[in-house]
Amino acid sequence: MINYTIYKNQNSDQWVTFVHGAGGSSSIWFKQIRDFKKDYNVLLLDLRGHGDSKTTLKTAFKQKYTFSALAHDILEVLDHLQIEKSHFVGISLGTILIRQLAEMYPNRVQSMILGGAILKMNFRSQILMRLGNTFKYVLPYLVLYRFFAFVIMPKKSHKQSRSLFITEAKKLYQKEFIKWFKLTAEINPVLKWFRQVELNIPTLYIMGEEDYMFLPAVRKVVESHYKSSQLFVIENCGHVVNVEQPNTFNSVVLSFIHTTK
């Protein structure tokens, strides 16, 4: 089972589960824990190979990772803790896993809060993925990861987010990075399906105004998924909204969760 941390709140039966992105770990939520645990039970996850979820012999020999297998890792923790339903907060690639989980087990997902959500790979990100696939066995993965971090979070004001993700990525193994990178092969059909199908689950997209690679696609999806979805754009903010603008992120997300209890 993947590693998890819980903060119990004796006055609440509601759970909020946090799902980080590729190369990160549950430590990226350090600016959220204090505010969220005041009103909710909090569950933090480390995805496979990240944080304290070290690769075991069992997973090391699995041929490849899939979005459904990674979503099932999350379900395994929910079942183990006997959490019937949870609000889910994700960032970047974590948003894809939350949506995948909601696709497979909609009755377990009370609401989805998708920060820096990835719903479509634009031209620049497609080129990035091709470059990564070409060089993933040649270059040390940290060289690739630093490059990606600078392309996705290019501004001076994004420096903290870049540094945090690069620091966490250093804890990955090269083989683990390659397994995660191979997920990009199935990302386009998965995202296409997500854009087409609206789920009957309250959804908040919370995006940075400067998240130029992913914000345009989210705007379009929210327009067509208007029954269940809403969008909040944080000014002067890049991709990793929870780190760059934690106060705004926390107040907007908590307000949304309060309305979906």
PDB file of C-alpha atoms in Angstrom:
ATOM      1  CA  MET A   1       0.000   0.000   0.000  1.00  0.00           C
ATOM      2  CA  ILE A   2       1.196   3.528  -0.742  1.00  0.00           C
ATOM      3  CA  ASN A   3       2.272   5.708   2.177  1.00  0.00           C
ATOM      4  CA  TYR A   4      -0.294   7.990   3.781  1.00  0.00           C
ATOM      5  CA  THR A   5      -0.616  10.438   6.679  1.00  0.00           C
ATOM      6  CA  ILE A   6      -3.858  11.324   8.450  1.00  0.00           C
ATOM      7  CA  TYR A   7      -4.925  14.200  10.679  1.00  0.00           C
ATOM      8  CA  LYS A   8      -8.098  13.266  12.531  1.00  0.00           C
ATOM      9  CA  ASN A   9     -10.721  15.836  13.505  1.00  0.00           C
ATOM     10  CA  GLN A  10     -13.007  14.489  16.244  1.00  0.00           C
ATOM     11  CA  ASN A  11     -15.725  17.012  15.352  1.00  0.00           C
ATOM     12  CA  SER A  12     -16.106  16.005  11.715  1.00  0.00           C
ATOM     13  CA  ASP A  13     -17.014  12.916   9.711  1.00  0.00           C
ATOM     14  CA  GLN A  14     -15.909  14.567   6.454  1.00  0.00           C
ATOM     15  CA  TRP A  15     -12.604  13.744   4.778  1.00  0.00           C
ATOM     16  CA  VAL A  16     -10.390  15.779   2.461  1.00  0.00           C
ATOM     17  CA  THR A  17      -7.812  13.738   0.529  1.00  0.00           C
ATOM     18  CA  PHE A  18      -4.808  15.462  -1.068  1.00  0.00           C
ATOM     19  CA  VAL A  19      -3.143  14.032  -4.199  1.00  0.00           C
ATOM     20  CA  HIS A  20       0.180  15.519  -5.371  1.00  0.00           C
ATOM     21  CA  GLY A  21       1.610  15.570  -8.906  1.00  0.00           C
ATOM     22  CA  ALA A  22       4.406  13.627 -10.620  1.00  0.00           C
ATOM     23  CA  GLY A  23       7.771  14.229  -8.994  1.00  0.00           C
ATOM     24  CA  GLY A  24       6.236  15.774  -5.867  1.00  0.00           C
ATOM     25  CA  SER A  25       5.140  14.246  -2.573  1.00  0.00           C
ATOM     26  CA  SER A  26       2.603  14.880   0.174  1.00  0.00           C
ATOM     27  CA  SER A  27       5.001  17.530   1.572  1.00  0.00           C
ATOM     28  CA  ILE A  28       3.816  19.999  -1.106  1.00  0.00           C
ATOM     29  CA  TRP A  29       0.602  20.425   0.932  1.00  0.00           C
ATOM     30  CA  PHE A  30       2.380  21.828   4.003  1.00  0.00           C
ATOM     31  CA  LYS A  31       0.645  25.209   3.529  1.00  0.00           C
ATOM     32  CA  GLN A  32      -2.784  23.569   3.543  1.00  0.00           C
ATOM     33  CA  ILE A  33      -2.698  21.198   6.526  1.00  0.00           C
ATOM     34  CA  ARG A  34      -3.245  23.711   9.336  1.00  0.00           C
ATOM     35  CA  ASP A  35      -6.296  25.357   7.731  1.00  0.00           C
ATOM     36  CA  PHE A  36      -7.967  22.159   6.541  1.00  0.00           C
ATOM     37  CA  LYS A  37      -7.549  20.083   9.701  1.00  0.00           C
ATOM     38  CA  LYS A  38      -9.508  22.711  11.682  1.00  0.00           C
ATOM     39  CA  ASP A  39     -12.751  21.554  10.032  1.00  0.00           C
ATOM     40  CA  TYR A  40     -12.028  18.199   8.365  1.00  0.00           C
ATOM     41  CA  ASN A  41     -10.246  14.897   8.637  1.00  0.00           C
ATOM     42  CA  VAL A  42      -7.222  15.172   6.341  1.00  0.00           C
ATOM     43  CA  LEU A  43      -5.597  12.383   4.324  1.00  0.00           C
ATOM     44  CA  LEU A  44      -2.267  12.981   2.555  1.00  0.00           C
ATOM     45  CA  LEU A  45      -0.960  10.447   0.036  1.00  0.00           C
ATOM     46  CA  ASP A  46       2.459   9.695  -1.440  1.00  0.00           C
ATOM     47  CA  LEU A  47       1.988   8.226  -4.909  1.00  0.00           C
ATOM     48  CA  ARG A  48       3.994   5.184  -6.036  1.00  0.00           C
ATOM     49  CA  GLY A  49       7.737   5.752  -5.884  1.00  0.00           C
ATOM     50  CA  HIS A  50       7.264   9.242  -4.400  1.00  0.00           C
ATOM     51  CA  GLY A  51       7.868  10.543  -0.873  1.00  0.00           C
ATOM     52  CA  ASP A  52       7.773   7.581   1.517  1.00  0.00           C
ATOM     53  CA  SER A  53       6.026   5.239  -0.947  1.00  0.00           C
ATOM     54  CA  LYS A  54       9.212   3.483  -1.919  1.00  0.00           C
ATOM     55  CA  THR A  55       9.120   0.998  -4.765  1.00  0.00           C
ATOM     56  CA  THR A  56       8.906  -2.604  -3.562  1.00  0.00           C
ATOM     57  CA  LEU A  57       9.966  -5.744  -5.396  1.00  0.00           C
ATOM     58  CA  LYS A  58       6.292  -6.350  -6.145  1.00  0.00           C
ATOM     59  CA  THR A  59       5.874  -3.051  -8.015  1.00  0.00           C
ATOM     60  CA  ALA A  60       9.409  -2.976  -9.429  1.00  0.00           C
ATOM     61  CA  PHE A  61       8.635  -5.865 -11.782  1.00  0.00           C
ATOM     62  CA  LYS A  62       5.289  -4.574 -12.978  1.00  0.00           C
ATOM     63  CA  GLN A  63       5.628  -3.704 -16.643  1.00  0.00           C
ATOM     64  CA  LYS A  64       4.120  -0.234 -16.612  1.00  0.00           C
ATOM     65  CA  TYR A  65       1.981   2.177 -14.671  1.00  0.00           C
ATOM     66  CA  THR A  66      -1.524   3.093 -15.829  1.00  0.00           C
ATOM     67  CA  PHE A  67      -3.846   5.834 -14.625  1.00  0.00           C
ATOM     68  CA  SER A  68      -6.395   3.255 -13.497  1.00  0.00           C
ATOM     69  CA  ALA A  69      -3.759   1.297 -11.507  1.00  0.00           C
ATOM     70  CA  LEU A  70      -2.583   4.486  -9.794  1.00  0.00           C
ATOM     71  CA  ALA A  71      -6.181   5.478  -9.010  1.00  0.00           C
ATOM     72  CA  HIS A  72      -6.669   2.022  -7.519  1.00  0.00           C
ATOM     73  CA  ASP A  73      -3.734   2.721  -5.153  1.00  0.00           C
ATOM     74  CA  ILE A  74      -5.784   5.624  -3.768  1.00  0.00           C
ATOM     75  CA  LEU A  75      -8.889   3.446  -3.421  1.00  0.00           C
ATOM     76  CA  GLU A  76      -6.861   0.857  -1.502  1.00  0.00           C
ATOM     77  CA  VAL A  77      -6.010   3.462   1.158  1.00  0.00           C
ATOM     78  CA  LEU A  78      -9.644   4.643   1.381  1.00  0.00           C
ATOM     79  CA  ASP A  79     -10.801   1.044   1.877  1.00  0.00           C
ATOM     80  CA  HIS A  80      -8.088   0.375   4.455  1.00  0.00           C
ATOM     81  CA  LEU A  81      -9.127   3.455   6.466  1.00  0.00           C
ATOM     82  CA  GLN A  82     -12.835   2.693   5.904  1.00  0.00           C
ATOM     83  CA  ILE A  83     -13.427   6.085   4.295  1.00  0.00           C
ATOM     84  CA  GLU A  84     -16.640   5.720   2.315  1.00  0.00           C
ATOM     85  CA  LYS A  85     -16.475   9.106   0.643  1.00  0.00           C
ATOM     86  CA  SER A  86     -14.028  12.017   0.481  1.00  0.00           C
ATOM     87  CA  HIS A  87     -13.498  15.432  -1.026  1.00  0.00           C
ATOM     88  CA  PHE A  88     -10.389  15.281  -3.218  1.00  0.00           C
ATOM     89  CA  VAL A  89      -7.866  18.058  -3.760  1.00  0.00           C
ATOM     90  CA  GLY A  90      -5.220  17.543  -6.443  1.00  0.00           C
ATOM     91  CA  ILE A  91      -2.483  19.436  -8.197  1.00  0.00           C
ATOM     92  CA  SER A  92      -1.155  18.967 -11.745  1.00  0.00           C
ATOM     93  CA  LEU A  93      -0.975  15.252 -12.631  1.00  0.00           C
ATOM     94  CA  GLY A  94      -2.758  14.470  -9.358  1.00  0.00           C
ATOM     95  CA  THR A  95      -5.882  16.018 -10.905  1.00  0.00           C
ATOM     96  CA  ILE A  96      -5.864  13.333 -13.614  1.00  0.00           C
ATOM     97  CA  LEU A  97      -5.754  10.586 -10.984  1.00  0.00           C
ATOM     98  CA  ILE A  98      -8.668  12.134  -9.070  1.00  0.00           C
ATOM     99  CA  ARG A  99     -10.739  12.356 -12.235  1.00  0.00           C
ATOM    100  CA  GLN A 100      -9.802   8.752 -13.089  1.00  0.00           C
ATOM    101  CA  LEU A 101     -10.904   7.620  -9.625  1.00  0.00           C
ATOM    102  CA  ALA A 102     -14.188   9.522 -10.032  1.00  0.00           C
ATOM    103  CA  GLU A 103     -14.694   7.816 -13.392  1.00  0.00           C
ATOM    104  CA  MET A 104     -14.223   4.378 -11.848  1.00  0.00           C
ATOM    105  CA  TYR A 105     -15.831   4.907  -8.410  1.00  0.00           C
ATOM    106  CA  PRO A 106     -18.043   8.043  -8.521  1.00  0.00           C
ATOM    107  CA  ASN A 107     -19.759   7.074  -5.249  1.00  0.00           C
ATOM    108  CA  ARG A 108     -16.438   7.523  -3.380  1.00  0.00           C
ATOM    109  CA  VAL A 109     -15.847  11.102  -4.563  1.00  0.00           C
ATOM    110  CA  GLN A 110     -17.837  13.823  -2.817  1.00  0.00           C
ATOM    111  CA  SER A 111     -16.247  16.706  -4.708  1.00  0.00           C
ATOM    112  CA  MET A 112     -13.173  17.363  -6.860  1.00  0.00           C
ATOM    113  CA  ILE A 113     -10.896  20.362  -6.451  1.00  0.00           C
ATOM    114  CA  LEU A 114      -8.449  20.362  -9.346  1.00  0.00           C
ATOM    115  CA  GLY A 115      -5.536  22.803  -9.016  1.00  0.00           C
ATOM    116  CA  GLY A 116      -3.293  23.438 -12.011  1.00  0.00           C
ATOM    117  CA  ALA A 117      -5.533  20.923 -13.760  1.00  0.00           C
ATOM    118  CA  ILE A 118      -4.307  19.157 -16.883  1.00  0.00           C
ATOM    119  CA  LEU A 119      -7.134  18.611 -19.371  1.00  0.00           C
ATOM    120  CA  LYS A 120      -5.289  18.986 -22.654  1.00  0.00           C
ATOM    121  CA  MET A 121      -1.682  18.911 -23.785  1.00  0.00           C
ATOM    122  CA  ASN A 122      -1.129  22.013 -25.941  1.00  0.00           C
ATOM    123  CA  PHE A 123       1.383  22.157 -28.786  1.00  0.00           C
ATOM    124  CA  ARG A 124       4.262  23.162 -26.519  1.00  0.00           C
ATOM    125  CA  SER A 125       3.546  20.425 -23.995  1.00  0.00           C
ATOM    126  CA  GLN A 126       3.278  17.836 -26.809  1.00  0.00           C
ATOM    127  CA  ILE A 127       6.755  18.873 -27.984  1.00  0.00           C
ATOM    128  CA  LEU A 128       8.006  18.599 -24.396  1.00  0.00           C
ATOM    129  CA  MET A 129       6.646  15.065 -24.109  1.00  0.00           C
ATOM    130  CA  ARG A 130       8.278  14.021 -27.389  1.00  0.00           C
ATOM    131  CA  LEU A 131      11.607  15.449 -26.264  1.00  0.00           C
ATOM    132  CA  GLY A 132      11.264  13.639 -22.960  1.00  0.00           C
ATOM    133  CA  ASN A 133      10.473  10.341 -24.651  1.00  0.00           C
ATOM    134  CA  THR A 134      13.463  10.736 -26.962  1.00  0.00           C
ATOM    135  CA  PHE A 135      15.946  11.453 -24.173  1.00  0.00           C
ATOM    136  CA  LYS A 136      14.476   9.627 -21.165  1.00  0.00           C
ATOM    137  CA  TYR A 137      17.020   6.792 -21.328  1.00  0.00           C
ATOM    138  CA  VAL A 138      19.946   9.066 -22.209  1.00  0.00           C
ATOM    139  CA  LEU A 139      19.763  12.104 -19.938  1.00  0.00           C
ATOM    140  CA  PRO A 140      19.667  11.970 -16.146  1.00  0.00           C
ATOM    141  CA  TYR A 141      15.994  12.476 -15.316  1.00  0.00           C
ATOM    142  CA  LEU A 142      16.748  15.536 -13.159  1.00  0.00           C
ATOM    143  CA  VAL A 143      18.057  17.381 -16.220  1.00  0.00           C
ATOM    144  CA  LEU A 144      14.732  16.669 -17.963  1.00  0.00           C
ATOM    145  CA  TYR A 145      12.732  17.500 -14.870  1.00  0.00           C
ATOM    146  CA  ARG A 146      14.480  20.853 -14.342  1.00  0.00           C
ATOM    147  CA  PHE A 147      13.852  21.691 -17.994  1.00  0.00           C
ATOM    148  CA  PHE A 148      10.141  20.821 -17.710  1.00  0.00           C
ATOM    149  CA  ALA A 149       9.848  22.814 -14.478  1.00  0.00           C
ATOM    150  CA  PHE A 150      11.269  25.915 -16.177  1.00  0.00           C
ATOM    151  CA  VAL A 151       8.988  25.578 -19.210  1.00  0.00           C
ATOM    152  CA  ILE A 152       5.826  25.034 -17.126  1.00  0.00           C
ATOM    153  CA  MET A 153       6.772  27.564 -14.403  1.00  0.00           C
ATOM    154  CA  PRO A 154       8.968  30.127 -16.195  1.00  0.00           C
ATOM    155  CA  LYS A 155       8.577  33.334 -14.144  1.00  0.00           C
ATOM    156  CA  LYS A 156      10.661  34.630 -11.242  1.00  0.00           C
ATOM    157  CA  SER A 157       7.551  34.456  -9.060  1.00  0.00           C
ATOM    158  CA  HIS A 158       7.317  30.704  -9.796  1.00  0.00           C
ATOM    159  CA  LYS A 159      10.769  30.042  -8.319  1.00  0.00           C
ATOM    160  CA  GLN A 160       9.483  28.594  -5.020  1.00  0.00           C
ATOM    161  CA  SER A 161       7.261  26.089  -6.846  1.00  0.00           C
ATOM    162  CA  ARG A 162      10.082  25.071  -9.182  1.00  0.00           C
ATOM    163  CA  SER A 163      12.537  24.612  -6.314  1.00  0.00           C
ATOM    164  CA  LEU A 164      10.068  22.572  -4.263  1.00  0.00           C
ATOM    165  CA  PHE A 165       9.287  20.196  -7.116  1.00  0.00           C
ATOM    166  CA  ILE A 166      12.937  19.787  -8.117  1.00  0.00           C
ATOM    167  CA  THR A 167      13.875  19.054  -4.476  1.00  0.00           C
ATOM    168  CA  GLU A 168      11.161  16.376  -4.255  1.00  0.00           C
ATOM    169  CA  ALA A 169      12.047  14.947  -7.678  1.00  0.00           C
ATOM    170  CA  LYS A 170      15.616  14.351  -6.486  1.00  0.00           C
ATOM    171  CA  LYS A 171      14.212  11.607  -4.260  1.00  0.00           C
ATOM    172  CA  LEU A 172      12.951   9.610  -7.268  1.00  0.00           C
ATOM    173  CA  TYR A 173      14.988   6.889  -8.946  1.00  0.00           C
ATOM    174  CA  GLN A 174      15.752   7.113 -12.674  1.00  0.00           C
ATOM    175  CA  LYS A 175      13.766   3.895 -13.343  1.00  0.00           C
ATOM    176  CA  GLU A 176      10.807   5.256 -11.401  1.00  0.00           C
ATOM    177  CA  PHE A 177      10.857   8.495 -13.381  1.00  0.00           C
ATOM    178  CA  ILE A 178      10.855   6.536 -16.644  1.00  0.00           C
ATOM    179  CA  LYS A 179       7.821   4.495 -15.523  1.00  0.00           C
ATOM    180  CA  TRP A 180       5.914   7.676 -14.726  1.00  0.00           C
ATOM    181  CA  PHE A 181       7.040   9.292 -17.956  1.00  0.00           C
ATOM    182  CA  LYS A 182       5.692   6.349 -19.949  1.00  0.00           C
ATOM    183  CA  LEU A 183       2.235   7.292 -18.656  1.00  0.00           C
ATOM    184  CA  THR A 184       2.314  10.138 -21.185  1.00  0.00           C
ATOM    185  CA  ALA A 185       1.690   7.549 -23.907  1.00  0.00           C
ATOM    186  CA  GLU A 186      -1.876   7.079 -22.661  1.00  0.00           C
ATOM    187  CA  ILE A 187      -2.524  10.658 -21.570  1.00  0.00           C
ATOM    188  CA  ASN A 188      -4.142  12.044 -24.738  1.00  0.00           C
ATOM    189  CA  PRO A 189      -7.026   9.538 -25.062  1.00  0.00           C
ATOM    190  CA  VAL A 190      -7.663   9.767 -21.296  1.00  0.00           C
ATOM    191  CA  LEU A 191      -7.810  13.580 -21.368  1.00  0.00           C
ATOM    192  CA  LYS A 192      -9.984  13.569 -24.486  1.00  0.00           C
ATOM    193  CA  TRP A 193     -12.513  11.388 -22.662  1.00  0.00           C
ATOM    194  CA  PHE A 194     -12.426  13.651 -19.588  1.00  0.00           C
ATOM    195  CA  ARG A 195     -13.102  16.707 -21.770  1.00  0.00           C
ATOM    196  CA  GLN A 196     -16.070  15.021 -23.427  1.00  0.00           C
ATOM    197  CA  VAL A 197     -17.775  13.431 -20.417  1.00  0.00           C
ATOM    198  CA  GLU A 198     -19.224  15.503 -17.583  1.00  0.00           C
ATOM    199  CA  LEU A 199     -19.594  13.708 -14.261  1.00  0.00           C
ATOM    200  CA  ASN A 200     -22.335  14.577 -11.803  1.00  0.00           C
ATOM    201  CA  ILE A 201     -19.812  15.511  -9.103  1.00  0.00           C
ATOM    202  CA  PRO A 202     -19.280  19.092  -7.859  1.00  0.00           C
ATOM    203  CA  THR A 203     -15.970  20.218  -9.378  1.00  0.00           C
ATOM    204  CA  LEU A 204     -13.849  23.299  -8.772  1.00  0.00           C
ATOM    205  CA  TYR A 205     -10.978  24.105 -11.110  1.00  0.00           C
ATOM    206  CA  ILE A 206      -8.568  26.471  -9.393  1.00  0.00           C
ATOM    207  CA  MET A 207      -5.965  27.777 -11.809  1.00  0.00           C
ATOM    208  CA  GLY A 208      -3.205  30.370 -11.914  1.00  0.00           C
ATOM    209  CA  GLU A 209      -3.671  33.271 -14.304  1.00  0.00           C
ATOM    210  CA  GLU A 210      -0.112  32.600 -15.572  1.00  0.00           C
ATOM    211  CA  ASP A 211      -0.640  28.844 -16.124  1.00  0.00           C
ATOM    212  CA  TYR A 212      -0.470  29.448 -19.870  1.00  0.00           C
ATOM    213  CA  MET A 213      -0.032  25.787 -20.822  1.00  0.00           C
ATOM    214  CA  PHE A 214      -3.184  24.442 -19.149  1.00  0.00           C
ATOM    215  CA  LEU A 215      -5.612  27.287 -18.349  1.00  0.00           C
ATOM    216  CA  PRO A 216      -7.100  27.765 -21.877  1.00  0.00           C
ATOM    217  CA  ALA A 217      -8.306  24.137 -22.065  1.00  0.00           C
ATOM    218  CA  VAL A 218      -9.813  24.331 -18.574  1.00  0.00           C
ATOM    219  CA  ARG A 219     -11.773  27.471 -19.515  1.00  0.00           C
ATOM    220  CA  LYS A 220     -13.314  25.618 -22.479  1.00  0.00           C
ATOM    221  CA  VAL A 221     -14.222  22.531 -20.457  1.00  0.00           C
ATOM    222  CA  VAL A 222     -15.853  24.550 -17.669  1.00  0.00           C
ATOM    223  CA  GLU A 223     -18.000  26.309 -20.292  1.00  0.00           C
ATOM    224  CA  SER A 224     -19.306  22.969 -21.571  1.00  0.00           C
ATOM    225  CA  HIS A 225     -19.466  21.222 -18.155  1.00  0.00           C
ATOM    226  CA  TYR A 226     -21.390  24.091 -16.581  1.00  0.00           C
ATOM    227  CA  LYS A 227     -23.801  21.843 -14.628  1.00  0.00           C
ATOM    228  CA  SER A 228     -21.113  20.459 -12.331  1.00  0.00           C
ATOM    229  CA  SER A 229     -18.031  22.645 -12.770  1.00  0.00           C
ATOM    230  CA  GLN A 230     -16.802  26.096 -11.871  1.00  0.00           C
ATOM    231  CA  LEU A 231     -13.510  27.893 -12.355  1.00  0.00           C
ATOM    232  CA  PHE A 232     -11.587  30.212 -10.050  1.00  0.00           C
ATOM    233  CA  VAL A 233      -8.523  31.949 -11.525  1.00  0.00           C
ATOM    234  CA  ILE A 234      -5.894  33.300  -9.099  1.00  0.00           C
ATOM    235  CA  GLU A 235      -4.192  36.459 -10.336  1.00  0.00           C
ATOM    236  CA  ASN A 236      -0.384  36.699 -10.544  1.00  0.00           C
ATOM    237  CA  CYS A 237      -0.069  32.962 -10.050  1.00  0.00           C
ATOM    238  CA  GLY A 238       1.446  30.108 -12.039  1.00  0.00           C
ATOM    239  CA  HIS A 239       0.839  26.363 -12.212  1.00  0.00           C
ATOM    240  CA  VAL A 240       1.321  25.297  -8.569  1.00  0.00           C
ATOM    241  CA  VAL A 241      -1.458  27.385  -7.062  1.00  0.00           C
ATOM    242  CA  ASN A 242      -1.426  25.859  -3.572  1.00  0.00           C
ATOM    243  CA  VAL A 243       2.242  26.783  -3.053  1.00  0.00           C
ATOM    244  CA  GLU A 244       2.331  30.189  -4.787  1.00  0.00           C
ATOM    245  CA  GLN A 245      -0.891  31.618  -3.341  1.00  0.00           C
ATOM    246  CA  PRO A 246      -1.755  29.392  -0.351  1.00  0.00           C
ATOM    247  CA  ASN A 247      -4.034  31.854   1.472  1.00  0.00           C
ATOM    248  CA  THR A 248      -6.251  32.435  -1.560  1.00  0.00           C
ATOM    249  CA  PHE A 249      -6.158  28.745  -2.455  1.00  0.00           C
ATOM    250  CA  ASN A 250      -7.159  27.642   1.044  1.00  0.00           C
ATOM    251  CA  SER A 251     -10.014  30.124   1.459  1.00  0.00           C
ATOM    252  CA  VAL A 252     -11.487  29.432  -2.003  1.00  0.00           C
ATOM    253  CA  VAL A 253     -11.238  25.652  -1.652  1.00  0.00           C
ATOM    254  CA  LEU A 254     -12.622  25.554   1.907  1.00  0.00           C
ATOM    255  CA  SER A 255     -15.515  27.780   0.881  1.00  0.00           C
ATOM    256  CA  PHE A 256     -16.285  25.418  -2.016  1.00  0.00           C
ATOM    257  CA  ILE A 257     -16.134  22.307   0.198  1.00  0.00           C
ATOM    258  CA  HIS A 258     -18.453  23.909   2.764  1.00  0.00           C
ATOM    259  CA  THR A 259     -21.095  24.289   0.041  1.00  0.00           C
ATOM    260  CA  THR A 260     -20.810  20.635  -1.071  1.00  0.00           C
ATOM    261  CA  LYS A 261     -21.093  18.875   2.304  1.00  0.00           C
TER     262      LYS A 261
END
